[in-house]
Coordinates of N, CA and C in Angstrom, one line a residue:
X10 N -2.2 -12.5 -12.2 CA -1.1 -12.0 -12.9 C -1.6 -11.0 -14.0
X11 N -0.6 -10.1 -14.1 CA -1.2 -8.7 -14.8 C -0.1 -9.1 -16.2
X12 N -0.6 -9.3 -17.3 CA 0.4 -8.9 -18.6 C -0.3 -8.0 -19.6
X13 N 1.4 -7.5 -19.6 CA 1.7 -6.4 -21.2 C 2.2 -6.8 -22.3
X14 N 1.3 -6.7 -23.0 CA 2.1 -7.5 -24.6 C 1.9 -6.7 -25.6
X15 N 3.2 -6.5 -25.9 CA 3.3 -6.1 -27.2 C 2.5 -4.2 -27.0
X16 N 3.0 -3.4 -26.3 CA 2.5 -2.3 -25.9 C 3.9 -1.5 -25.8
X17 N 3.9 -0.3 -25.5 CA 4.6 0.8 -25.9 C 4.2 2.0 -24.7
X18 N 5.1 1.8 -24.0 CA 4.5 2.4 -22.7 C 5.8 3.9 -22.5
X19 N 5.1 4.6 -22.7 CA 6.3 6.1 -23.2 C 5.6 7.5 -22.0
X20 N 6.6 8.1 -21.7 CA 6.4 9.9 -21.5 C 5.3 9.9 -20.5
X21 N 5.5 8.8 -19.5 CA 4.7 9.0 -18.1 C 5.5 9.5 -17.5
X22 N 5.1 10.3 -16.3 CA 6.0 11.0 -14.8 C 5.2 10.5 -13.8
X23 N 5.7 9.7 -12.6 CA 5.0 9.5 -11.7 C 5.7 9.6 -10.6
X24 N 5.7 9.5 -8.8 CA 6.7 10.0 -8.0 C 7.5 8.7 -8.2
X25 N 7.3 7.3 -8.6 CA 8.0 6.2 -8.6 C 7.2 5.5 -9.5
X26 N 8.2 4.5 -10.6 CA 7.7 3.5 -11.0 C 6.4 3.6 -12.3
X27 N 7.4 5.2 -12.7 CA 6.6 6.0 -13.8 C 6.1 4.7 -15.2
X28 N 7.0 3.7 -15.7 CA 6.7 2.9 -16.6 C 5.8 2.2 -16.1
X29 N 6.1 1.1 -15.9 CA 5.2 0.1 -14.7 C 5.6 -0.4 -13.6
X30 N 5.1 -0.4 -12.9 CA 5.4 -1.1 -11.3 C 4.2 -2.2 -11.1
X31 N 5.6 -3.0 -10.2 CA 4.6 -4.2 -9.6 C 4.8 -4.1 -8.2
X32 N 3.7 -4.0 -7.6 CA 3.5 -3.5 -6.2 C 3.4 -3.9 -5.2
X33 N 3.6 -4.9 -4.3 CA 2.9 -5.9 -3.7 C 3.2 -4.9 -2.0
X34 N 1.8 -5.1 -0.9 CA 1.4 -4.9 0.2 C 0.7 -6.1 1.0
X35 N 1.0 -5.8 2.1 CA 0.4 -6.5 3.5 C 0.0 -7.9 3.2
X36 N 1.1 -8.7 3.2 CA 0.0 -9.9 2.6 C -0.3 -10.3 1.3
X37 N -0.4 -9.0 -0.1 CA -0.5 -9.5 -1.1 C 0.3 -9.8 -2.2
X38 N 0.2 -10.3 -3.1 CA 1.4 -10.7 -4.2 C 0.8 -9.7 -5.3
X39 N 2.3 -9.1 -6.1 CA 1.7 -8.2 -7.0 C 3.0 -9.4 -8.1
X40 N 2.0 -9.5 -9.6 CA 2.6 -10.4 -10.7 C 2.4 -9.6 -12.0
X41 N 3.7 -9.4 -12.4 CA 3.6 -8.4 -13.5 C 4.5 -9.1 -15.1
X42 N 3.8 -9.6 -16.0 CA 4.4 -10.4 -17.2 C 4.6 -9.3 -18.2
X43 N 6.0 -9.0 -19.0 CA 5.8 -8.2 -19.7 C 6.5 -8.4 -21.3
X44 N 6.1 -8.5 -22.3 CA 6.2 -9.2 -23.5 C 6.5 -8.6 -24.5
X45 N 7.2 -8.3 -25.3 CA 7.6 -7.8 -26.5 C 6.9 -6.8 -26.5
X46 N 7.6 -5.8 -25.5 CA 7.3 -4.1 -25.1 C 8.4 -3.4 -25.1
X47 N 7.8 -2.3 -25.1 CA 9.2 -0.7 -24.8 C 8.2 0.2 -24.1
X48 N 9.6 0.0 -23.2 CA 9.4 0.9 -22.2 C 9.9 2.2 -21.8
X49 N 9.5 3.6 -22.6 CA 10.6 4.9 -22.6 C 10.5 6.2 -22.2
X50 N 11.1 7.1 -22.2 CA 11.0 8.0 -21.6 C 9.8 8.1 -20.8
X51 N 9.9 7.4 -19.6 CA 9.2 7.5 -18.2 C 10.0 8.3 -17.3
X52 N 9.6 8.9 -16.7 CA 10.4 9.7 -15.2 C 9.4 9.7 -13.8
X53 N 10.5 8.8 -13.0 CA 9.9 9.1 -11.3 C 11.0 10.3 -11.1
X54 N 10.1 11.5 -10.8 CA 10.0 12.4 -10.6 C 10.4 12.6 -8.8
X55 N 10.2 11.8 -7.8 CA 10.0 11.9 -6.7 C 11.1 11.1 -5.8
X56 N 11.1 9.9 -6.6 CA 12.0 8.8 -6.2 C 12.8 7.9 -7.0
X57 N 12.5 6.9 -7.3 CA 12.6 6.0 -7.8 C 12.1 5.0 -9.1
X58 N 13.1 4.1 -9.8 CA 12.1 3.4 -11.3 C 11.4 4.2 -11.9
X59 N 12.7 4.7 -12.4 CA 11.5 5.6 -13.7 C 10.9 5.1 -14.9
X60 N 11.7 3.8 -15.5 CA 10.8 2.5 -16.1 C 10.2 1.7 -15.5
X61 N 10.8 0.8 -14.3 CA 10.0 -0.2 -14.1 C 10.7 -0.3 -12.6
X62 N 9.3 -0.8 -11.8 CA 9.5 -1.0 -10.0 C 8.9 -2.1 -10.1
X63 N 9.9 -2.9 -9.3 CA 9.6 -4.1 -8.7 C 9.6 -3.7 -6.8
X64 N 8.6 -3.9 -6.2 CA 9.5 -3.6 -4.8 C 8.0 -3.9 -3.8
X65 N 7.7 -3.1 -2.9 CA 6.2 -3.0 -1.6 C 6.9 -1.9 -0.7
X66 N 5.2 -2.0 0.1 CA 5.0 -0.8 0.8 C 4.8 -1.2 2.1
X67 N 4.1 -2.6 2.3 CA 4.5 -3.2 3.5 C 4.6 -4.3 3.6
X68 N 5.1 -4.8 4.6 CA 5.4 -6.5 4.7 C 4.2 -7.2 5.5
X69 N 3.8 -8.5 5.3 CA 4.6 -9.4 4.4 C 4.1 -9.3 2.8
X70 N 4.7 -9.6 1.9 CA 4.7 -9.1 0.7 C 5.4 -9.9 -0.2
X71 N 4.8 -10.3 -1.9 CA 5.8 -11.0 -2.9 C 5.3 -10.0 -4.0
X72 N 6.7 -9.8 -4.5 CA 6.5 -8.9 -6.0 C 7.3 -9.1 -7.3
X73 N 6.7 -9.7 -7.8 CA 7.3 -10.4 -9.5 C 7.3 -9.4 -10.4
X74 N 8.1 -9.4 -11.3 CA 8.3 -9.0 -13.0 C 9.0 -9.9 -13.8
X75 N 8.6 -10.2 -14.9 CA 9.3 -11.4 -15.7 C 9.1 -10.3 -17.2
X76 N 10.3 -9.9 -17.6 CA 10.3 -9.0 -19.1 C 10.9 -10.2 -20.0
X77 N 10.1 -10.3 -21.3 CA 10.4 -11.3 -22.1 C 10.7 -10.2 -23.1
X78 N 11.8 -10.1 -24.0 CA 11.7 -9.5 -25.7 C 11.1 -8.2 -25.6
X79 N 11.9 -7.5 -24.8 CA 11.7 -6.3 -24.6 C 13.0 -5.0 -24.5
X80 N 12.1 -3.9 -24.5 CA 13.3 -2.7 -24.1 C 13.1 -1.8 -23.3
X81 N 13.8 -1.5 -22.3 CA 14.1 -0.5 -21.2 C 15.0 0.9 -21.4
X82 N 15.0 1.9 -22.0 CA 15.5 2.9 -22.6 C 15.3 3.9 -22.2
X83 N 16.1 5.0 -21.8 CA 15.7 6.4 -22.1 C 14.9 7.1 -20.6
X84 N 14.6 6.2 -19.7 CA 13.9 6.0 -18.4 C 14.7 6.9 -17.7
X85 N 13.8 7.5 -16.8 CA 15.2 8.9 -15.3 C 14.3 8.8 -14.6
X86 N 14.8 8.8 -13.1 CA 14.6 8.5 -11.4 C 15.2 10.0 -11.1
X87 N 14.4 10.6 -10.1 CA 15.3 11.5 -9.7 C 16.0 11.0 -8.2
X88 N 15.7 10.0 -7.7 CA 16.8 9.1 -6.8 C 17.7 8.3 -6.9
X89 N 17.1 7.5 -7.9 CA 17.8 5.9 -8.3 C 16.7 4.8 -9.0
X90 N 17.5 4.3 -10.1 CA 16.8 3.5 -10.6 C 15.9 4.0 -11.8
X91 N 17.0 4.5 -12.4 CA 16.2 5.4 -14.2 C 15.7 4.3 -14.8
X92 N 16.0 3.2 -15.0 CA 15.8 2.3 -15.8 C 15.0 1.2 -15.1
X93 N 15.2 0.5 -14.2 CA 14.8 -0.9 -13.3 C 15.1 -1.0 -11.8
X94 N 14.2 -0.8 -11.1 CA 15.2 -0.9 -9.5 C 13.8 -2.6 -8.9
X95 N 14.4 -2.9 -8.1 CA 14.1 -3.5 -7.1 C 14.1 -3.4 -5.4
X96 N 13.2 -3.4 -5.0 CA 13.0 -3.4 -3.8 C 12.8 -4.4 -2.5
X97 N 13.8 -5.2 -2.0 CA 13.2 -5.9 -0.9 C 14.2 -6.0 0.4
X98 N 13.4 -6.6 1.3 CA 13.8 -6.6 2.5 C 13.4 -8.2 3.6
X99 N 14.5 -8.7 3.4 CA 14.3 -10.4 4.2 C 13.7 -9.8 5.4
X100 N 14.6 -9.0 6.2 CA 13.7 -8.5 7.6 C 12.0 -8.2 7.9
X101 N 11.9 -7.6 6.5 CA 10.2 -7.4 6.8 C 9.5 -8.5 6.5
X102 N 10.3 -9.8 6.1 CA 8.9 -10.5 5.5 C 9.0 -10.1 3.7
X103 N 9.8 -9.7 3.1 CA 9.9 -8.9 1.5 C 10.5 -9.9 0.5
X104 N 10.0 -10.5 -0.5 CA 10.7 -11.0 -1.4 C 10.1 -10.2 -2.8
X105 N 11.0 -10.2 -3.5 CA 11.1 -9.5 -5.0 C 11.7 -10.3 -5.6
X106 N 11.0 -10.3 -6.8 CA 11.6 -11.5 -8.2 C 11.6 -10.4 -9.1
X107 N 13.2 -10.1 -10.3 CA 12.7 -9.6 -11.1 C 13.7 -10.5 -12.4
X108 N 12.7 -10.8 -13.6 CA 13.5 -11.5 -14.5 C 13.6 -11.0 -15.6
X109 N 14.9 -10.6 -16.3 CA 15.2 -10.0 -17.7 C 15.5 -11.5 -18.4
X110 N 14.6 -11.9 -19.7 CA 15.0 -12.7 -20.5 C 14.8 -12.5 -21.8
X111 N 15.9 -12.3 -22.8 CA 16.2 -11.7 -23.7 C 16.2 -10.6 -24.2
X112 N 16.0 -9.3 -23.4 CA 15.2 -8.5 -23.2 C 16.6 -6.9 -23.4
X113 N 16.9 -5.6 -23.6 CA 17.3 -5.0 -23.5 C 17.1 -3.7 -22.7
X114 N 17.9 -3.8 -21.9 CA 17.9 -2.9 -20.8 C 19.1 -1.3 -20.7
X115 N 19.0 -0.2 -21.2 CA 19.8 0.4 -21.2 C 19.6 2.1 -21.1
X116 N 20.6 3.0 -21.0 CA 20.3 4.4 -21.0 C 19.8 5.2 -21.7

């Protein structure tokens, strides 16, 4: 498991999942803990989660995020999902976990 604590993750562009993404492919689990952070002006530029991607690329696949005491702000997708998206699919074999606890999430 990958954790962010207490970090400040600002003014990335990426095609998706410009803040952080948790990734998971073929088989592997991607675990992403994230802890009394802010997360802001990020932009996916391409697609999607311009703060934060939960989702995979191929199945079978598990992909976690658990945000504790945190903030999601200010984030743009140029598809969907400025702030937080999730990605899954029962058909491929796809589960996605994403957990907000106490946490602020907004535009």
């Amino acid at each position: 498991m990958t954790t962010v604590n207490n970090c400040l993750i600002a003014d990335n562009t990426a095609p998706m999942g410009a803040g952080l993404s948790s990734h998971a492919s073929n088989g592997f689990s991607a675990e992403l803990y994230v802890n009394d952070s802010t997360v802001t002006s990020n932009t996916a530029d391409l697609y999607l989660g311009g703060g934060l991607y939960v989702g995979y690329s191929a199945s079978p696949a598990v992909s976690s995020m658990v945000m504790v005491n945190s903030i999601v702000e200010g984030n743009t997708a140029n598809w969907s999902g400025g702030g937080i998206v999730g990605v899954a699919s029962p058909a491929d074999e796809v589960l996605t976990r994403l957990t907000v606890d106490h946490s602020t999430v907004r535009y």
